Amino acid sequence: MNCIFCKIVNGDIPSKRVYENDKVIVINDIHPACKVHLLIISKDHIESANHLTEDNADIVKDMFMAAKEAAKLSGVSESGYRLINNCGSDGGQTINHLHIHLLGGEKLGERLL
Ligand code: 5GP
Ligand code: ZN
């Protein structure tokens, strides 16, 4: 499958992992939108939030828990951060493999868009 995030998960594209467990990896975004910009990526290929089912949705808990751990490791737990999931075309999703953006390390704008 020609999926960048699957290649990163499999190690075909090398990346420094900020955090990893058996379900999730966390890496730095290649084009950071702010001082700390992490991507929390499911190891399984799930296309988007639209493709969550009763059978695979436990990953959502794993991703939020991984975000919490990665925030701690990146020093933004106390200062705070924003978690964003883009879903589909209007949502701005460009990579069709489930991931959450963790944004922080500076004061973020109040607007959502
Ligand atoms: P989306 O737009 O799908 O919500 O987010 C995709 C994110 O992946 C973008 O913020 C983009 O900068 C990031 N990205 C795209 N290709 C790569 C890559 O090869 N490595 C890393 N670390 N991030 C990537
Ligand atoms: Zn994938």
PDB file of C-alpha atoms and ligand atoms in Angstrom:
ATOM      1  CA  MET A   1       0.000   0.000   0.000  1.00  0.00           C
ATOM      2  CA  ASN A   2       1.335   3.414  -0.910  1.00  0.00           C
ATOM      3  CA  CYS A   3       0.722   5.091   2.447  1.00  0.00           C
ATOM      4  CA  ILE A   4       3.402   7.391   3.895  1.00  0.00           C
ATOM      5  CA  PHE A   5       2.365   6.765   7.497  1.00  0.00           C
ATOM      6  CA  CYS A   6       2.351   2.970   7.005  1.00  0.00           C
ATOM      7  CA  LYS A   7       5.887   3.319   5.628  1.00  0.00           C
ATOM      8  CA  ILE A   8       6.920   5.371   8.670  1.00  0.00           C
ATOM      9  CA  VAL A   9       5.272   2.843  11.026  1.00  0.00           C
ATOM     10  CA  ASN A  10       7.016  -0.060   9.234  1.00  0.00           C
ATOM     11  CA  GLY A  11      10.375   1.742   9.258  1.00  0.00           C
ATOM     12  CA  ASP A  12      10.575   1.918   5.435  1.00  0.00           C
ATOM     13  CA  ILE A  13      10.828   5.699   5.947  1.00  0.00           C
ATOM     14  CA  PRO A  14      13.088   6.368   8.959  1.00  0.00           C
ATOM     15  CA  SER A  15      11.792   8.706  11.669  1.00  0.00           C
ATOM     16  CA  LYS A  16      12.673   9.686  15.208  1.00  0.00           C
ATOM     17  CA  ARG A  17       9.902   8.459  17.493  1.00  0.00           C
ATOM     18  CA  VAL A  18       9.041  10.827  20.291  1.00  0.00           C
ATOM     19  CA  TYR A  19       6.954   8.040  21.844  1.00  0.00           C
ATOM     20  CA  GLU A  20       5.891   4.543  20.834  1.00  0.00           C
ATOM     21  CA  ASN A  21       3.851   1.661  22.181  1.00  0.00           C
ATOM     22  CA  ASP A  22       2.380  -1.446  20.545  1.00  0.00           C
ATOM     23  CA  LYS A  23      -0.558   0.484  19.007  1.00  0.00           C
ATOM     24  CA  VAL A  24       0.719   3.987  18.302  1.00  0.00           C
ATOM     25  CA  ILE A  25       3.774   6.002  17.250  1.00  0.00           C
ATOM     26  CA  VAL A  26       4.357   9.706  17.841  1.00  0.00           C
ATOM     27  CA  ILE A  27       6.684  11.682  15.547  1.00  0.00           C
ATOM     28  CA  ASN A  28       7.430  15.322  14.792  1.00  0.00           C
ATOM     29  CA  ASP A  29       5.475  16.834  11.904  1.00  0.00           C
ATOM     30  CA  ILE A  30       7.768  17.507   8.939  1.00  0.00           C
ATOM     31  CA  HIS A  31       6.241  21.006   8.511  1.00  0.00           C
ATOM     32  CA  PRO A  32       5.642  22.209  12.064  1.00  0.00           C
ATOM     33  CA  ALA A  33       2.789  24.728  12.412  1.00  0.00           C
ATOM     34  CA  CYS A  34       4.048  25.842  15.839  1.00  0.00           C
ATOM     35  CA  LYS A  35       6.923  25.164  18.263  1.00  0.00           C
ATOM     36  CA  VAL A  36       5.746  21.680  19.227  1.00  0.00           C
ATOM     37  CA  HIS A  37       3.862  19.866  16.466  1.00  0.00           C
ATOM     38  CA  LEU A  38       3.559  16.123  16.909  1.00  0.00           C
ATOM     39  CA  LEU A  39       1.617  13.500  14.986  1.00  0.00           C
ATOM     40  CA  ILE A  40       0.004  10.671  16.934  1.00  0.00           C
ATOM     41  CA  ILE A  41      -0.335   7.877  14.377  1.00  0.00           C
ATOM     42  CA  SER A  42      -2.127   4.527  14.710  1.00  0.00           C
ATOM     43  CA  LYS A  43       0.072   1.552  13.781  1.00  0.00           C
ATOM     44  CA  ASP A  44      -2.882  -0.066  12.024  1.00  0.00           C
ATOM     45  CA  HIS A  45      -3.935   1.488   8.724  1.00  0.00           C
ATOM     46  CA  ILE A  46      -7.317   3.108   9.398  1.00  0.00           C
ATOM     47  CA  GLU A  47      -8.145   5.676   6.755  1.00  0.00           C
ATOM     48  CA  SER A  48      -9.814   8.327   8.877  1.00  0.00           C
ATOM     49  CA  ALA A  49     -12.172   8.975  11.784  1.00  0.00           C
ATOM     50  CA  ASN A  50     -14.932   8.035   9.324  1.00  0.00           C
ATOM     51  CA  HIS A  51     -13.520   4.513   9.243  1.00  0.00           C
ATOM     52  CA  LEU A  52     -13.708   3.884  12.987  1.00  0.00           C
ATOM     53  CA  THR A  53     -15.992   0.993  13.954  1.00  0.00           C
ATOM     54  CA  GLU A  54     -16.982  -0.731  17.191  1.00  0.00           C
ATOM     55  CA  ASP A  55     -14.225  -3.243  16.372  1.00  0.00           C
ATOM     56  CA  ASN A  56     -11.313  -0.808  15.926  1.00  0.00           C
ATOM     57  CA  ALA A  57     -12.322   2.244  17.997  1.00  0.00           C
ATOM     58  CA  ASP A  58     -10.249   1.219  21.041  1.00  0.00           C
ATOM     59  CA  ILE A  59      -7.421   2.910  19.107  1.00  0.00           C
ATOM     60  CA  VAL A  60      -8.964   6.291  19.964  1.00  0.00           C
ATOM     61  CA  LYS A  61      -8.238   5.699  23.639  1.00  0.00           C
ATOM     62  CA  ASP A  62      -4.712   4.523  22.789  1.00  0.00           C
ATOM     63  CA  MET A  63      -4.102   7.643  20.690  1.00  0.00           C
ATOM     64  CA  PHE A  64      -5.301  10.043  23.386  1.00  0.00           C
ATOM     65  CA  MET A  65      -3.232   8.240  26.026  1.00  0.00           C
ATOM     66  CA  ALA A  66      -0.186   8.377  23.725  1.00  0.00           C
ATOM     67  CA  ALA A  67      -0.826  12.098  23.172  1.00  0.00           C
ATOM     68  CA  LYS A  68      -0.820  12.629  26.917  1.00  0.00           C
ATOM     69  CA  GLU A  69       2.499  10.768  27.296  1.00  0.00           C
ATOM     70  CA  ALA A  70       4.085  12.569  24.335  1.00  0.00           C
ATOM     71  CA  ALA A  71       2.947  15.925  25.756  1.00  0.00           C
ATOM     72  CA  LYS A  72       4.710  15.069  29.001  1.00  0.00           C
ATOM     73  CA  LEU A  73       7.889  14.008  27.175  1.00  0.00           C
ATOM     74  CA  SER A  74       7.816  17.204  25.085  1.00  0.00           C
ATOM     75  CA  GLY A  75       7.388  19.438  28.128  1.00  0.00           C
ATOM     76  CA  VAL A  76       3.977  20.846  27.211  1.00  0.00           C
ATOM     77  CA  SER A  77       1.770  18.999  29.712  1.00  0.00           C
ATOM     78  CA  GLU A  78       1.548  21.922  32.100  1.00  0.00           C
ATOM     79  CA  SER A  79       1.531  24.745  29.535  1.00  0.00           C
ATOM     80  CA  GLY A  80      -1.189  22.989  27.509  1.00  0.00           C
ATOM     81  CA  TYR A  81      -1.754  21.855  23.985  1.00  0.00           C
ATOM     82  CA  ARG A  82      -4.382  21.285  21.304  1.00  0.00           C
ATOM     83  CA  LEU A  83      -5.329  17.964  19.705  1.00  0.00           C
ATOM     84  CA  ILE A  84      -6.775  18.073  16.191  1.00  0.00           C
ATOM     85  CA  ASN A  85      -8.022  15.377  13.853  1.00  0.00           C
ATOM     86  CA  ASN A  86      -8.624  16.367  10.247  1.00  0.00           C
ATOM     87  CA  CYS A  87     -11.172  14.121   8.518  1.00  0.00           C
ATOM     88  CA  GLY A  88     -11.793  14.109   4.792  1.00  0.00           C
ATOM     89  CA  SER A  89     -11.432  16.792   2.175  1.00  0.00           C
ATOM     90  CA  ASP A  90     -13.239  19.705   3.846  1.00  0.00           C
ATOM     91  CA  GLY A  91     -11.518  18.778   7.123  1.00  0.00           C
ATOM     92  CA  GLY A  92      -8.123  19.262   5.472  1.00  0.00           C
ATOM     93  CA  GLN A  93      -6.973  15.650   5.700  1.00  0.00           C
ATOM     94  CA  THR A  94      -4.037  15.126   3.320  1.00  0.00           C
ATOM     95  CA  ILE A  95      -2.783  11.725   4.519  1.00  0.00           C
ATOM     96  CA  ASN A  96      -5.458   9.062   4.609  1.00  0.00           C
ATOM     97  CA  HIS A  97      -4.169   7.233   7.671  1.00  0.00           C
ATOM     98  CA  LEU A  98      -5.666   8.058  11.078  1.00  0.00           C
ATOM     99  CA  HIS A  99      -3.616  10.598  13.052  1.00  0.00           C
ATOM    100  CA  ILE A 100      -4.039  13.360  15.597  1.00  0.00           C
ATOM    101  CA  HIS A 101      -2.017  16.574  15.571  1.00  0.00           C
ATOM    102  CA  LEU A 102      -0.643  17.741  18.931  1.00  0.00           C
ATOM    103  CA  LEU A 103       0.074  21.469  18.849  1.00  0.00           C
ATOM    104  CA  GLY A 104       1.727  23.404  21.654  1.00  0.00           C
ATOM    105  CA  GLY A 105       4.878  25.004  23.012  1.00  0.00           C
ATOM    106  CA  GLU A 106       3.418  28.472  22.519  1.00  0.00           C
ATOM    107  CA  LYS A 107       0.127  30.331  23.004  1.00  0.00           C
ATOM    108  CA  LEU A 108      -2.220  29.182  20.253  1.00  0.00           C
ATOM    109  CA  GLY A 109      -4.853  31.377  18.634  1.00  0.00           C
ATOM    110  CA  GLU A 110      -8.351  31.296  20.098  1.00  0.00           C
ATOM    111  CA  ARG A 111      -9.951  30.610  16.737  1.00  0.00           C
ATOM    112  CA  LEU A 112     -10.377  27.059  15.541  1.00  0.00           C
ATOM    113  CA  LEU A 113      -9.814  28.035  11.913  1.00  0.00           C
TER     114      LEU A 113
HETATM  115  P1  5GP B   1      -3.297  16.068   7.638  1.00  0.00           P
HETATM  116  O1  5GP B   1      -3.271  17.242   6.706  1.00  0.00           O
HETATM  117  O2  5GP B   1      -3.589  14.779   6.887  1.00  0.00           O
HETATM  118  O3  5GP B   1      -4.182  16.237   8.842  1.00  0.00           O
HETATM  119  O4  5GP B   1      -1.847  15.961   8.251  1.00  0.00           O
HETATM  120  C1  5GP B   1      -0.781  15.400   7.594  1.00  0.00           C
HETATM  121  C2  5GP B   1       0.465  15.971   8.243  1.00  0.00           C
HETATM  122  O5  5GP B   1       1.550  15.108   7.934  1.00  0.00           O
HETATM  123  C3  5GP B   1       0.840  17.352   7.736  1.00  0.00           C
HETATM  124  O6  5GP B   1       0.888  18.265   8.832  1.00  0.00           O
HETATM  125  C4  5GP B   1       2.223  17.163   7.093  1.00  0.00           C
HETATM  126  O7  5GP B   1       3.099  18.233   7.345  1.00  0.00           O
HETATM  127  C5  5GP B   1       2.709  15.878   7.739  1.00  0.00           C
HETATM  128  N1  5GP B   1       3.595  15.073   6.901  1.00  0.00           N
HETATM  129  C6  5GP B   1       3.452  14.784   5.579  1.00  0.00           C
HETATM  130  N2  5GP B   1       4.428  13.966   5.152  1.00  0.00           N
HETATM  131  C7  5GP B   1       5.217  13.714   6.241  1.00  0.00           C
HETATM  132  C8  5GP B   1       6.412  12.940   6.429  1.00  0.00           C
HETATM  133  O8  5GP B   1       6.941  12.300   5.530  1.00  0.00           O
HETATM  134  N3  5GP B   1       6.939  12.937   7.683  1.00  0.00           N
HETATM  135  C9  5GP B   1       6.387  13.631   8.728  1.00  0.00           C
HETATM  136  N4  5GP B   1       6.992  13.560   9.929  1.00  0.00           N
HETATM  137  N5  5GP B   1       5.256  14.375   8.573  1.00  0.00           N
HETATM  138  C10 5GP B   1       4.686  14.416   7.350  1.00  0.00           C
HETATM  139 ZN    ZN B   2      -1.420   3.749   6.268  1.00  0.00          ZN
END
